[in-house]
Amino acid sequence: MCSVSVWCQPVISPNGPYIVVPKMGKLELRCQDNATTSGAPSKLRWQRERARRLEGEVEEGGVAYVKVSAAQAYHMGRYVCVNNSTLEHSSIYVYVKDPQNVFQRTMVNNILVRSGENCTIPCLVTDPDVTLMALESCDGQPLPSSMSYRSNLQQGVIISNVRKEYDGCFVCVGQLAGVKVTSSQYTVDVRLVPEVPPVITLSRKDPVILRKGEQFEITCSSVNINPDLNVKWNFPSTAHPDKSHTSHILSGARGYQRATSLLITAVNQSDSGTYRCHAQNERGTSATAVQLDVRGEYQGFITILGPPGPVQADVKEGESLSLRVEFDAYPAPSSMSWSYNGIQILNTTEHFTVCISLLVRVLGSEGGIYKFSASHEDASEEHSFHVYVISKPVIIAQEGPVDGQVRCIAAGSPVPKISWYFCELPHTRCSHLPNATQWETTDVAMVTESTFGRSEVVSRLNVSKEHAHYHTLECVASTVGEEAYTLFSISERIVPHRLFTPLLTGMVATGVFLCLTLVVLLYKYMQKPKFQIQWKVIESIHGNNYIYIDPTQLPYDSKWEFPRQKLRFGKTLGSGAFGKVVRATAYGLCSADTITTVAVKMLKPNAHATEKEALMSELKVLSYLGNHVNIVNLLGACTVGGPILVITEYCCYGDLLNFLRRKRESFLNSQVGDGYHRNVSNQTEPTTRWYVPMLPSEKERSSQSGRRSLLDVEELSLDTEDLLSFSYQVAKGMEYITSKNCIHRDLAARNILLTHGRVAKICDFGLARDITTDASYVLRGNARLPVKWMSPESIFDCVYTFESDVWSYGILLWEIFSLGNSPYPGMQVGSVFYRMIQDGHRMSRPEFAPIEMYDMMLSCWNQDPLKRPSFRKLVERTELMLSENTRNVSRWYQDMTDIFILLCFKDFLCGIFVFIRQNSQLSMLACILQNATGCSRTSWYFWHTACDTRCIGTY
């Protein structure tokens, strides 16, 4: 019994921390106040934890009851008795025991919790005898190592300090009478908490300038790490937007995004002002504004930004100079031009324009006034640059001593100063000697004067007998930090010009003529293109520096030697400036009784020693690479007893570029609809006089007429799956080449050959293509390069790496999915092209390329070489785009090729080829593999029976 001054907790019967009631059993709880007070009786009431619904509450004589005749699962939980007067309370937990459901069934199975908070999984037991209560993942995988939790029979499982990696499905488990019991599944969704206010992006740049009556539309978007994000507009009170729309929360790779848009169909000057977008998350609010300036209908303007008047620009001769003009304009100028050199380059936004004129490797004669002009219907503006070309001083002429006088002519910018020095030592720079004599009296005159470029001056000096003891006279032309000089030999007797007799003059003139002729011939010889092997084998890599192996130092195995008398040459497949590729028949290449069609590379009869060395280097590189199904493999060579012959596989369907163009009219575009014929013959490529197509001969075509085969590519149409297959095969071939530490440097559709089974093979057509007339090769410096296929670092820094081959592969993909169009259509290689490449311009998606394939092209064209995918990654990505059937065939080709190459030289091949012989669809592969390997006479019997006559005659 409590005293009057003490408040006591209500007393609950039955007593104890909990009570167990069977399901459908009777539940009765009694609560009374133990306090003895002189005041009114206490008011007692029952309530349930977390405000759950209370049933069966009854009050009788100051005692509060809970009476339930048939207890259900929802009656389970904690019941609290509260004294309304003192707010003292007591509680008891009620278990509603259900043998069928040891864990209480609940409607709450998805639990949303913020990272850093505690997460309660409400897996409540209906029987207090449950022991060893724990948490497990639904799939039986181990819980995250950092997860910490505690279990409570009356609360469930409480996970402390949840993290995003705790997302997943969980169950509660326990033991009851030695039997494992499991709760229903609970999905935990951990929502990240932002660390900073949201970032805002506006669709229009500040400021926005419009004419009266034009449409103004702007969108404000923001991204947040979770969906708790609000975005709204504040705009001038005088503005009246026609439409305001806020989007729903959208989930994406970067998080959750919400956008809000404003639209004014026809702006008035009252709509001018600041339009501010606010985005709010749990960390705060961000705001970004744009200023709208509405002008009258005829108030366009052009304002040059920067200092007024002409701008002076100094540039050293041979360096590049960028002339940049920035100006505000609205509307965009209809005409912009540079005077003096005619270069016009623009980069225009809605009203802010930057115009640049880039002078590359400025010559001394290119100084002057460059004027930029811009105009539209309401205004016009001009801006001038005074370009001064600073050139080093040079001595352009010297004369004497003649009649006691010497003459020295120098040129430079600014105007060079000429000084004279005497000294007694022969052939020595007098100005570098401490005891040299500087002659002050000189006669200097201007020959030609240029305000912006190089000027010429002449200085004359009289040499008298008082200078007889000197041996050398030096003329020095100097500008700021630079100088040039020439030396004169003087003696006691000044030689008059009368000694120059007509005979001596004729001899000198003849010598000069012969020297000039020799120089011209030497220049023409140096300008002739040199045959160079494109393959580069890497010895080591140090950061961005590649050290290449000299291919002439690679070993050559005499096992490749083949008797040249066993070759019978046929038609020429391709011819270039240095050599040609000829189709030939090889007798006994695999064994004595075999006849194989091959391709033979050879030099022209007038080839130089350097070209012979280059072809020998290519032979060594091919032997170093080894065999692969997606490269043109080496079969043999003839290096003794005559000109060098390189024997390779013969690909009877020619190059991929010409094949794609032939198939345009019958292309089946699966993106339009499977099985529908799409005529793309209107996408013709302009006929070029230089292209040498590698096509099958008429004999081959006629020999194939009337036959159908699974591998007959000439008679089958082309579809998107074929284009994906070509892309995949080239990537596989380049993956192999890269694994051999080799760089191709000229990867393009013209260097991919096709053979039976639509097998694509990488080659280097080098000597059989006349690059001097091939429009794909552009003169850059003293070399002709395939510029449109080259990466920026290869074009501008002459750097060739694995990553530069990846760039070229992206261009090749564009060729494939445009059905043989030339890259960068309609654009000539020049300063504009180079600038667009440097500025990040990339080609648009070809019409027949899937979105995923175009994304892969863009990844190959990343400006940063280190961010481009490897060929291994490209193989994986391309393989995912192939159909399951094509994917299995490609894997089968590769796996079977590897097996046959390993086992070809053993009699074990007999069993394998019997299998091939019994499967007619595999006969063509047998033939392909026969050409890719060198098999014994015993093994050849099975090759011969497996290959059909068509393949043996043409491959």
JSON list of N, CA and C in Angstrom, two decimals, residues 63-89:
[
{"chain": "A", "resi": 63, "resn": "VAL", "atom": "N", "xyz": [-12.05, -0.13, -11.92]},
{"chain": "A", "resi": 63, "resn": "VAL", "atom": "CA", "xyz": [-11.10, -1.11, -12.46]},
{"chain": "A", "resi": 63, "resn": "VAL", "atom": "C", "xyz": [-11.29, -1.17, -13.98]},
{"chain": "A", "resi": 64, "resn": "ALA", "atom": "N", "xyz": [-10.17, -1.12, -14.72]},
{"chain": "A", "resi": 64, "resn": "ALA", "atom": "CA", "xyz": [-10.21, -1.16, -16.18]},
{"chain": "A", "resi": 64, "resn": "ALA", "atom": "C", "xyz": [-9.90, -2.57, -16.66]},
{"chain": "A", "resi": 65, "resn": "TYR", "atom": "N", "xyz": [-10.75, -3.06, -17.57]},
{"chain": "A", "resi": 65, "resn": "TYR", "atom": "CA", "xyz": [-10.58, -4.42, -18.08]},
{"chain": "A", "resi": 65, "resn": "TYR", "atom": "C", "xyz": [-10.37, -4.36, -19.61]},
{"chain": "A", "resi": 66, "resn": "VAL", "atom": "N", "xyz": [-9.70, -5.41, -20.10]},
{"chain": "A", "resi": 66, "resn": "VAL", "atom": "CA", "xyz": [-9.67, -5.74, -21.53]},
{"chain": "A", "resi": 66, "resn": "VAL", "atom": "C", "xyz": [-10.18, -7.16, -21.64]},
{"chain": "A", "resi": 67, "resn": "LYS", "atom": "N", "xyz": [-11.32, -7.32, -22.29]},
{"chain": "A", "resi": 67, "resn": "LYS", "atom": "CA", "xyz": [-11.93, -8.64, -22.39]},
{"chain": "A", "resi": 67, "resn": "LYS", "atom": "C", "xyz": [-12.17, -8.97, -23.86]},
{"chain": "A", "resi": 68, "resn": "VAL", "atom": "N", "xyz": [-11.50, -10.04, -24.33]},
{"chain": "A", "resi": 68, "resn": "VAL", "atom": "CA", "xyz": [-11.66, -10.53, -25.70]},
{"chain": "A", "resi": 68, "resn": "VAL", "atom": "C", "xyz": [-12.02, -12.00, -25.61]},
{"chain": "A", "resi": 69, "resn": "SER", "atom": "N", "xyz": [-13.14, -12.37, -26.19]},
{"chain": "A", "resi": 69, "resn": "SER", "atom": "CA", "xyz": [-13.61, -13.75, -26.06]},
{"chain": "A", "resi": 69, "resn": "SER", "atom": "C", "xyz": [-12.86, -14.71, -26.98]},
{"chain": "A", "resi": 70, "resn": "ALA", "atom": "N", "xyz": [-12.44, -14.27, -28.14]},
{"chain": "A", "resi": 70, "resn": "ALA", "atom": "CA", "xyz": [-11.71, -15.15, -29.08]},
{"chain": "A", "resi": 70, "resn": "ALA", "atom": "C", "xyz": [-10.52, -14.38, -29.62]},
{"chain": "A", "resi": 71, "resn": "ALA", "atom": "N", "xyz": [-9.35, -14.60, -29.04]},
{"chain": "A", "resi": 71, "resn": "ALA", "atom": "CA", "xyz": [-8.15, -13.84, -29.40]},
{"chain": "A", "resi": 71, "resn": "ALA", "atom": "C", "xyz": [-7.67, -14.20, -30.81]},
{"chain": "A", "resi": 72, "resn": "GLN", "atom": "N", "xyz": [-7.29, -13.15, -31.55]},
{"chain": "A", "resi": 72, "resn": "GLN", "atom": "CA", "xyz": [-6.76, -13.32, -32.90]},
{"chain": "A", "resi": 72, "resn": "GLN", "atom": "C", "xyz": [-5.31, -12.80, -32.94]},
{"chain": "A", "resi": 73, "resn": "ALA", "atom": "N", "xyz": [-4.67, -13.02, -34.11]},
{"chain": "A", "resi": 73, "resn": "ALA", "atom": "CA", "xyz": [-3.26, -12.61, -34.24]},
{"chain": "A", "resi": 73, "resn": "ALA", "atom": "C", "xyz": [-3.09, -11.12, -34.02]},
{"chain": "A", "resi": 74, "resn": "TYR", "atom": "N", "xyz": [-4.06, -10.32, -34.47]},
{"chain": "A", "resi": 74, "resn": "TYR", "atom": "CA", "xyz": [-3.90, -8.87, -34.33]},
{"chain": "A", "resi": 74, "resn": "TYR", "atom": "C", "xyz": [-4.06, -8.39, -32.91]},
{"chain": "A", "resi": 75, "resn": "HIS", "atom": "N", "xyz": [-4.52, -9.26, -31.98]},
{"chain": "A", "resi": 75, "resn": "HIS", "atom": "CA", "xyz": [-4.60, -8.89, -30.57]},
{"chain": "A", "resi": 75, "resn": "HIS", "atom": "C", "xyz": [-3.24, -8.99, -29.89]},
{"chain": "A", "resi": 76, "resn": "MET", "atom": "N", "xyz": [-2.26, -9.57, -30.56]},
{"chain": "A", "resi": 76, "resn": "MET", "atom": "CA", "xyz": [-0.94, -9.73, -29.96]},
{"chain": "A", "resi": 76, "resn": "MET", "atom": "C", "xyz": [-0.22, -8.40, -29.91]},
{"chain": "A", "resi": 77, "resn": "GLY", "atom": "N", "xyz": [0.54, -8.18, -28.84]},
{"chain": "A", "resi": 77, "resn": "GLY", "atom": "CA", "xyz": [1.30, -6.95, -28.70]},
{"chain": "A", "resi": 77, "resn": "GLY", "atom": "C", "xyz": [1.34, -6.49, -27.26]},
{"chain": "A", "resi": 78, "resn": "ARG", "atom": "N", "xyz": [1.86, -5.29, -27.06]},
{"chain": "A", "resi": 78, "resn": "ARG", "atom": "CA", "xyz": [1.99, -4.74, -25.70]},
{"chain": "A", "resi": 78, "resn": "ARG", "atom": "C", "xyz": [0.77, -3.88, -25.37]},
{"chain": "A", "resi": 79, "resn": "TYR", "atom": "N", "xyz": [0.20, -4.13, -24.18]},
{"chain": "A", "resi": 79, "resn": "TYR", "atom": "CA", "xyz": [-0.95, -3.39, -23.66]},
{"chain": "A", "resi": 79, "resn": "TYR", "atom": "C", "xyz": [-0.46, -2.55, -22.49]},
{"chain": "A", "resi": 80, "resn": "VAL", "atom": "N", "xyz": [-0.85, -1.28, -22.46]},
{"chain": "A", "resi": 80, "resn": "VAL", "atom": "CA", "xyz": [-0.38, -0.33, -21.45]},
{"chain": "A", "resi": 80, "resn": "VAL", "atom": "C", "xyz": [-1.60, 0.21, -20.69]},
{"chain": "A", "resi": 81, "resn": "CYS", "atom": "N", "xyz": [-1.53, 0.16, -19.35]},
{"chain": "A", "resi": 81, "resn": "CYS", "atom": "CA", "xyz": [-2.57, 0.76, -18.50]},
{"chain": "A", "resi": 81, "resn": "CYS", "atom": "C", "xyz": [-2.04, 2.06, -17.94]},
{"chain": "A", "resi": 82, "resn": "VAL", "atom": "N", "xyz": [-2.79, 3.18, -18.15]},
{"chain": "A", "resi": 82, "resn": "VAL", "atom": "CA", "xyz": [-2.32, 4.52, -17.81]},
{"chain": "A", "resi": 82, "resn": "VAL", "atom": "C", "xyz": [-3.28, 5.13, -16.79]},
{"chain": "A", "resi": 83, "resn": "ASN", "atom": "N", "xyz": [-2.70, 5.75, -15.75]},
{"chain": "A", "resi": 83, "resn": "ASN", "atom": "CA", "xyz": [-3.46, 6.54, -14.78]},
{"chain": "A", "resi": 83, "resn": "ASN", "atom": "C", "xyz": [-3.55, 7.95, -15.32]},
{"chain": "A", "resi": 84, "resn": "ASN", "atom": "N", "xyz": [-4.73, 8.39, -15.69]},
{"chain": "A", "resi": 84, "resn": "ASN", "atom": "CA", "xyz": [-4.88, 9.71, -16.31]},
{"chain": "A", "resi": 84, "resn": "ASN", "atom": "C", "xyz": [-4.52, 10.84, -15.36]},
{"chain": "A", "resi": 85, "resn": "SER", "atom": "N", "xyz": [-4.64, 10.59, -14.05]},
{"chain": "A", "resi": 85, "resn": "SER", "atom": "CA", "xyz": [-4.37, 11.66, -13.08]},
{"chain": "A", "resi": 85, "resn": "SER", "atom": "C", "xyz": [-2.87, 11.84, -12.88]},
{"chain": "A", "resi": 86, "resn": "THR", "atom": "N", "xyz": [-2.18, 10.74, -12.72]},
{"chain": "A", "resi": 86, "resn": "THR", "atom": "CA", "xyz": [-0.73, 10.82, -12.43]},
{"chain": "A", "resi": 86, "resn": "THR", "atom": "C", "xyz": [0.13, 10.51, -13.64]},
{"chain": "A", "resi": 87, "resn": "LEU", "atom": "N", "xyz": [-0.50, 9.98, -14.69]},
{"chain": "A", "resi": 87, "resn": "LEU", "atom": "CA", "xyz": [0.21, 9.55, -15.91]},
{"chain": "A", "resi": 87, "resn": "LEU", "atom": "C", "xyz": [1.17, 8.40, -15.63]},
{"chain": "A", "resi": 88, "resn": "GLU", "atom": "N", "xyz": [1.09, 7.80, -14.44]},
{"chain": "A", "resi": 88, "resn": "GLU", "atom": "CA", "xyz": [1.85, 6.58, -14.19]},
{"chain": "A", "resi": 88, "resn": "GLU", "atom": "C", "xyz": [1.25, 5.46, -15.03]},
{"chain": "A", "resi": 89, "resn": "HIS", "atom": "N", "xyz": [2.09, 4.49, -15.43]},
{"chain": "A", "resi": 89, "resn": "HIS", "atom": "CA", "xyz": [1.58, 3.44, -16.29]},
{"chain": "A", "resi": 89, "resn": "HIS", "atom": "C", "xyz": [2.33, 2.13, -16.06]}
]
